[in-house]
Short mmCIF file of C-alpha atoms in Angstrom, two decimals:
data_model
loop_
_atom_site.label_atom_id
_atom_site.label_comp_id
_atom_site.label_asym_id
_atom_site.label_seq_id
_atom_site.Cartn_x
_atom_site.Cartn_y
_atom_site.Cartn_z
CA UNK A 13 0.40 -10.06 -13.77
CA UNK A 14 -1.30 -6.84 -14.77
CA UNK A 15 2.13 -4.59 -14.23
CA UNK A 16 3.62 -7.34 -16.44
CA UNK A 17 0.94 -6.76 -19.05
CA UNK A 18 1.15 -3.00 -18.86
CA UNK A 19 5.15 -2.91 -18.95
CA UNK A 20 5.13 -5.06 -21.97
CA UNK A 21 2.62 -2.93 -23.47
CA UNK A 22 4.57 0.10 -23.03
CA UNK A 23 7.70 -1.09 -24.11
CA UNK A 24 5.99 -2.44 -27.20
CA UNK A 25 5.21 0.85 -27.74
CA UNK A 26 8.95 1.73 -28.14
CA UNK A 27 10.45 -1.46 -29.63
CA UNK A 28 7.71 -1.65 -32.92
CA UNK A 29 8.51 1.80 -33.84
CA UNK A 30 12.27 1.58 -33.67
CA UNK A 31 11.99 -2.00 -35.73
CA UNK A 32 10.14 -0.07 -38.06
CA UNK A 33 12.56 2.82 -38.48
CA UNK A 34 15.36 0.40 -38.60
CA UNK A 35 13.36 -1.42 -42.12
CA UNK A 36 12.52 2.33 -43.03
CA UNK A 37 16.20 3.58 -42.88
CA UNK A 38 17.62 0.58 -44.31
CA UNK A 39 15.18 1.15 -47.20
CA UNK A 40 15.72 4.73 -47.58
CA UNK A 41 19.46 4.63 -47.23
CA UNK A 42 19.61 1.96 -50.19
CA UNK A 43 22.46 2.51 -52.77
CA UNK A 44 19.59 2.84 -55.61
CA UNK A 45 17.75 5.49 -53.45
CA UNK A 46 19.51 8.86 -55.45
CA UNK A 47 17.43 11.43 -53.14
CA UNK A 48 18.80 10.04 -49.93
CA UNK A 49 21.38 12.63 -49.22
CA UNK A 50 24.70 11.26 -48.38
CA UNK A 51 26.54 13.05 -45.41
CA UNK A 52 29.79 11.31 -44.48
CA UNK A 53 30.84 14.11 -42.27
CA UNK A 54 27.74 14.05 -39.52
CA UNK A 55 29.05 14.01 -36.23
CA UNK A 56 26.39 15.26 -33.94
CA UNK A 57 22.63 16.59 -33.73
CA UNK A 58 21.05 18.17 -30.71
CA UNK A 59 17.72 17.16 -32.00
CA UNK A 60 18.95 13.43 -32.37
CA UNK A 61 20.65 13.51 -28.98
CA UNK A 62 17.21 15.26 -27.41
CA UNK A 63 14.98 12.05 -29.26
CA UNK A 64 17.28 9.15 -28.20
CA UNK A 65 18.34 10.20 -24.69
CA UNK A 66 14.34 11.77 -23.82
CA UNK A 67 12.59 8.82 -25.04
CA UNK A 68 14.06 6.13 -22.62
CA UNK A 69 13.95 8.63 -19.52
CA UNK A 70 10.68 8.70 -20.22
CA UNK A 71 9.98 5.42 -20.61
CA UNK A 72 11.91 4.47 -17.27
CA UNK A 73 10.18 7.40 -15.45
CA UNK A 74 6.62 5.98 -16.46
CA UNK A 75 7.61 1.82 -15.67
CA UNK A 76 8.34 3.12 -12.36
CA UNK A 77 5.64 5.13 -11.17
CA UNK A 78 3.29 2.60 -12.68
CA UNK A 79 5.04 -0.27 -10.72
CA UNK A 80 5.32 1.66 -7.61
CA UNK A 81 1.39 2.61 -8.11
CA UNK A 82 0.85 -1.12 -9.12
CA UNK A 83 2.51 -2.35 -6.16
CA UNK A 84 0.98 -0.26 -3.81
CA UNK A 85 -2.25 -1.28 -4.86
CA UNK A 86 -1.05 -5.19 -4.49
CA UNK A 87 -0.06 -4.40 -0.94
CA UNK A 88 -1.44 -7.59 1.31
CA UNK A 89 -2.49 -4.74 4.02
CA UNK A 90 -4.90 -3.05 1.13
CA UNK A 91 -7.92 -3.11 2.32
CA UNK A 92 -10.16 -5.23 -0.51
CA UNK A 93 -12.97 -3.03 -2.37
CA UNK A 94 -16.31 -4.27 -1.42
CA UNK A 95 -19.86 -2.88 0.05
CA UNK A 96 -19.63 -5.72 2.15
CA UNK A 97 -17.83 -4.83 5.59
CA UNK A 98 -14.81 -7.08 6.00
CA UNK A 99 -14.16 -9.69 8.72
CA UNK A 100 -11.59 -9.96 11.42
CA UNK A 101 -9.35 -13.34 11.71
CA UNK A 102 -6.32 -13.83 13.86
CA UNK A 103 -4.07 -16.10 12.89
CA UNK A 104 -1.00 -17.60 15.24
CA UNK A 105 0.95 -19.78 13.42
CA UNK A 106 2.40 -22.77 16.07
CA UNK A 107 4.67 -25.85 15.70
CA UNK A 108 2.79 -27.06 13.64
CA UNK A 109 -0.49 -25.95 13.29
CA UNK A 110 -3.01 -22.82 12.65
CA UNK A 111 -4.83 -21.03 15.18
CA UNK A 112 -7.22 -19.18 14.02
CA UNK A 113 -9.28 -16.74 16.04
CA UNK A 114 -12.53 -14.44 15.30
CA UNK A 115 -12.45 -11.58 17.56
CA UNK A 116 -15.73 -10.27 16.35
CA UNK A 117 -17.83 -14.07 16.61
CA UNK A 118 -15.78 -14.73 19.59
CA UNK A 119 -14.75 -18.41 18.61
CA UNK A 120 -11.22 -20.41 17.40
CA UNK A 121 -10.45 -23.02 15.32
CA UNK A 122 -7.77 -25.30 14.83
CA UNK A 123 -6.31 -26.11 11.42
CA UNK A 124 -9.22 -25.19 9.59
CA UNK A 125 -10.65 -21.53 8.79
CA UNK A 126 -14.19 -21.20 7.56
CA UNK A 127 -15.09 -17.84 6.08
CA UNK A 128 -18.27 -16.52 4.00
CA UNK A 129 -18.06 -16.56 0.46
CA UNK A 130 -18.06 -12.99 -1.02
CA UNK A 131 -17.15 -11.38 2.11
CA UNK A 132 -13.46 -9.98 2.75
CA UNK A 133 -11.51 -10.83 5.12
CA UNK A 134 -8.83 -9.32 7.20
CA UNK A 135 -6.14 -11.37 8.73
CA UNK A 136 -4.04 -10.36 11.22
CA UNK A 137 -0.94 -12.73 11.35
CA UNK A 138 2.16 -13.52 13.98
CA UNK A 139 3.64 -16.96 14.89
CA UNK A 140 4.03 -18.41 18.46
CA UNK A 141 7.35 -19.82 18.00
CA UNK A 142 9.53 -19.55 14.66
CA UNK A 143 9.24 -17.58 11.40
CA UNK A 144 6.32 -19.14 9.14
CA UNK A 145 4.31 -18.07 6.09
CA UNK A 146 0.42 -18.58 5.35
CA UNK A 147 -0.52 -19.39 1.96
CA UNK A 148 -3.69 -20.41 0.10
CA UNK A 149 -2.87 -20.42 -3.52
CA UNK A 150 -6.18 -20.57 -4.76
CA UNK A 151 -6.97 -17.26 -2.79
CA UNK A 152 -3.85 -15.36 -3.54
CA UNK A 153 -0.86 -13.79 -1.24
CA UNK A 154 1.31 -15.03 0.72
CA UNK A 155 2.65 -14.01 4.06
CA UNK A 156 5.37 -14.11 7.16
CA UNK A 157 4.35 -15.21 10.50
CA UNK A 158 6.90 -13.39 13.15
CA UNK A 159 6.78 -13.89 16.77
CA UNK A 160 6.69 -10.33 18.12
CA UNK A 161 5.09 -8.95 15.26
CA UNK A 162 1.50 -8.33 13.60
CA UNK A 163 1.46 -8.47 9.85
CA UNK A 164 -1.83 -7.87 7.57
CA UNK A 165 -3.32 -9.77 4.61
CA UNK A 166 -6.47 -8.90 3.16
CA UNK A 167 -8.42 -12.47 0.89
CA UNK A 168 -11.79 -12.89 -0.24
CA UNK A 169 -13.28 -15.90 -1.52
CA UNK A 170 -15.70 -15.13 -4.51
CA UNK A 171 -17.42 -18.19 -4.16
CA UNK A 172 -18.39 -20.81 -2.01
CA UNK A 173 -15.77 -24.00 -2.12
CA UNK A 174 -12.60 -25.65 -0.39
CA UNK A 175 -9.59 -23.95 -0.48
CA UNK A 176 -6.28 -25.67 0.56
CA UNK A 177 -4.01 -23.72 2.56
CA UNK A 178 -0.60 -24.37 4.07
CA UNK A 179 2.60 -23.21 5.20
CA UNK A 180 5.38 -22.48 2.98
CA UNK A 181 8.22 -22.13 4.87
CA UNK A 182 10.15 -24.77 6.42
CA UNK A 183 9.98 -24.93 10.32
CA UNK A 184 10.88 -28.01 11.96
CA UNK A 185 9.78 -31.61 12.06
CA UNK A 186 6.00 -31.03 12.08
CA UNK A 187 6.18 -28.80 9.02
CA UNK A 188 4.87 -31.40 6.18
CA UNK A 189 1.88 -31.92 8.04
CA UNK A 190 0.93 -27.96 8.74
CA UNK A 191 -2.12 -27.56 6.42
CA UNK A 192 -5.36 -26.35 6.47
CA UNK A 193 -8.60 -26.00 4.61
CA UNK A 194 -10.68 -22.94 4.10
CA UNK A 195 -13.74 -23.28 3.84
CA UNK A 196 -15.74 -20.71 1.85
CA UNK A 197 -19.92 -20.86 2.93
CA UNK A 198 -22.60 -18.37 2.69
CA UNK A 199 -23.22 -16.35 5.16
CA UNK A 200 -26.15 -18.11 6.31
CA UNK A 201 -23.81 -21.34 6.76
CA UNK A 202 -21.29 -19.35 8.66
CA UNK A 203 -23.82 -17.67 10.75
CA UNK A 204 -25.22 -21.28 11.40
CA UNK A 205 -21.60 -22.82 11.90
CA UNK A 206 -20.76 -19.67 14.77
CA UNK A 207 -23.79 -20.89 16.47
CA UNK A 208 -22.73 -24.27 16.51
CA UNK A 209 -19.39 -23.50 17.42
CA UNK A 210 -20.48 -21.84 20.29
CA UNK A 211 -22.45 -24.64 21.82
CA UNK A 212 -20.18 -26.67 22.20
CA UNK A 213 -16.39 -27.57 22.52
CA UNK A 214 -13.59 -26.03 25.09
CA UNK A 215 -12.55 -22.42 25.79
CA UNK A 216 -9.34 -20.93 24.41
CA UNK A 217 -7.57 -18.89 27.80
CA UNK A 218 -4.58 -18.48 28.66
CA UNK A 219 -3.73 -22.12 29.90
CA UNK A 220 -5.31 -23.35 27.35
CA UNK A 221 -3.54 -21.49 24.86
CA UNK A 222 -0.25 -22.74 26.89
CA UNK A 223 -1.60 -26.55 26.60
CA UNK A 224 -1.88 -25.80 22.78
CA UNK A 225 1.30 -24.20 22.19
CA UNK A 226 3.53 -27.18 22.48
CA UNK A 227 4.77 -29.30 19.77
CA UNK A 228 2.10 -31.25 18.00
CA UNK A 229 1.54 -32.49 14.14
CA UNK A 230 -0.87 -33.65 12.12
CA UNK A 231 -3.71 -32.35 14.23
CA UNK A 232 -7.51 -32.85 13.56
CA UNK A 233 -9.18 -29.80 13.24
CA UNK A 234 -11.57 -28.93 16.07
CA UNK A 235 -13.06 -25.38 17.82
CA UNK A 236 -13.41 -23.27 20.51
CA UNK A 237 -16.49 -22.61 21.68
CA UNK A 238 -15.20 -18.76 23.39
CA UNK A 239 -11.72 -16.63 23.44
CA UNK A 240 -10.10 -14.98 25.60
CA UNK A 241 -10.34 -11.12 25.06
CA UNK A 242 -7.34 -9.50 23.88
CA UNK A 243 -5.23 -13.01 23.68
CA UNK A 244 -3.99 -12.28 20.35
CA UNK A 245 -2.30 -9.05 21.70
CA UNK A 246 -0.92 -10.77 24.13
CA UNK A 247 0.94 -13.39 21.73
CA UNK A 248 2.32 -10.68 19.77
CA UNK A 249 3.48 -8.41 22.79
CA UNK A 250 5.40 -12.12 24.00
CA UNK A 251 3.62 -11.57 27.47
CA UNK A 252 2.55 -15.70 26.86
CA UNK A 253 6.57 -16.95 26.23
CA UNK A 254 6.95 -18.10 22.62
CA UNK A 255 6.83 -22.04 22.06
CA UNK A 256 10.75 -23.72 21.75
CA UNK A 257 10.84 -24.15 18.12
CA UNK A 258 12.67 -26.48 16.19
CA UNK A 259 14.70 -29.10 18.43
CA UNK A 260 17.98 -29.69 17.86
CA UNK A 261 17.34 -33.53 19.14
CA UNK A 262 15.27 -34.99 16.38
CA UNK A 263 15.15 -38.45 18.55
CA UNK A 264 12.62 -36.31 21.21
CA UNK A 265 9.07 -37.82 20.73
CA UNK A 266 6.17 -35.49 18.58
CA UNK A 267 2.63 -36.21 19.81
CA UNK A 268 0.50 -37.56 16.41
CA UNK A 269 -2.61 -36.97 17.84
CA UNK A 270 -4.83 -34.45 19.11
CA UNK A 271 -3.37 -31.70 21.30
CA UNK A 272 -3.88 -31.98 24.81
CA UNK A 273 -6.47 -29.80 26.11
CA UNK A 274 -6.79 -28.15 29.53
CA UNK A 275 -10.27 -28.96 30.52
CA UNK A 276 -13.13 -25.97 29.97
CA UNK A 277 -16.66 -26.07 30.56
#
């Protein structure tokens, strides 16, 4: 929206001037106006050429560099400006549901992503099976999910609240009921929620991870209570096999309830 603002701005600057001088010439050229000078045998004038053809170059040049320094500056992998050190997520989108793992706390979730309120944080993103995007509106960018590949997305919630999330790209049966809330607490609430989390619930390995992978809508959200290290990496370097994707038999039965979990204690 700002590069929007600025462009029109800019180009403002050129189109009121040249209305202007049109109403000026017209005026000045009237047949009344006896100390115009009449010159029906103009042809050409360097200094004419040099204002007409300079002007818009000009104007071009500066649109672009300020949309290629305004777009930079939008990139999703930008690192936020803050005092506040950001916070790692992992995200793995699955058919159909959101993974979402905190390297640094050392807990998942399922389906729901709960983040402190004025802190950044710094997603990295891939998909388990097919091409997906995250989106929260309310927070701003969204993104591809791509098996095989990492992307980065940088969000920050200003203030504590509920922020719907979903994905925004179609991806199979499941893909109505792929949604998520975040939910933006102080940092005392998350601190107390990470201790909670990890009391209690199973641990996301490998075979877990497997067990979670396969087709499933409309899941609850629920946690792990401990990750596997380095389990993202392992998703994105395909060394746990992608999940099928989209069927082509639509008559194959979708589980409606909660994934099946391998059993961790």
């Amino acid at each position: 929206m700002t590069i929007l603002f600025n462009a029109l701005a800019i180009m403002l600057v050129i189109v009121v001037p040249t209305i202007l001088a049109t109403l000026l010439f017209a005026w000045w050229y009237r047949a009344s106006n006896t100390r115009a000078r009449y010159r029906p045998e103009f042809v050409y004038s360097g200094r004419v050429e040099l204002v007409t053809w300079s002007i818009p170059i000009l104007v071009v040049l500066f649109l672009g560099g300020l949309t290629w320094v305004g777009s930079h500056k939008l990139d999703p992998a930008e690192p936020l400006p803050s005092k506040t050190p950001a916070m790692n997520v992992e995200v793995v989108s699955l058919d159909w549901k959101w993974l979402f793992i905190y390297p640094d706390q050392g807990v998942a979730s399922v389906n729901e992503l709960v983040v402190p309120a004025g802190t950044p944080i710094h997603l990295k993103l891939t998909s388990a099976s097919v091409m997906n995007t995250f989106f929260v509106p309310q927070l701003g960018g969204m993104i591809y999910t791509m098996n095989g590949m990492a992307d980065d997305l940088n969000l920050q919630a200003g203030q504590p609240g509920v922020f719907y999330g979903q994905s925004a790209h179609f991806s199979g049966d499941g893909f109505s009921d792929m949604h998520f809330n975040v939910q933006a607490v102080s940092p005392a609430q998350f601190a107390a929620w990470t201790n909670q989390t990890r009391g209690a619930g199973p641990s996301l390995d490998e075979p877990t991870y497997v067990a979670l992978a396969k087709q499933s809508s409309n899941v609850a959200p629920f946690t792990y209570r401990a990750v596997s290290a380095d389990l993202f990496e392992h998703i994105v370097q395909q060394r746990l096999a992608p999940g099928p994707g989209p069927q082509a038999d639509a008559s194959a039965p979708q589980s409606k309830t909660k994934v099946a979990l391998c059993s961790a204690s």
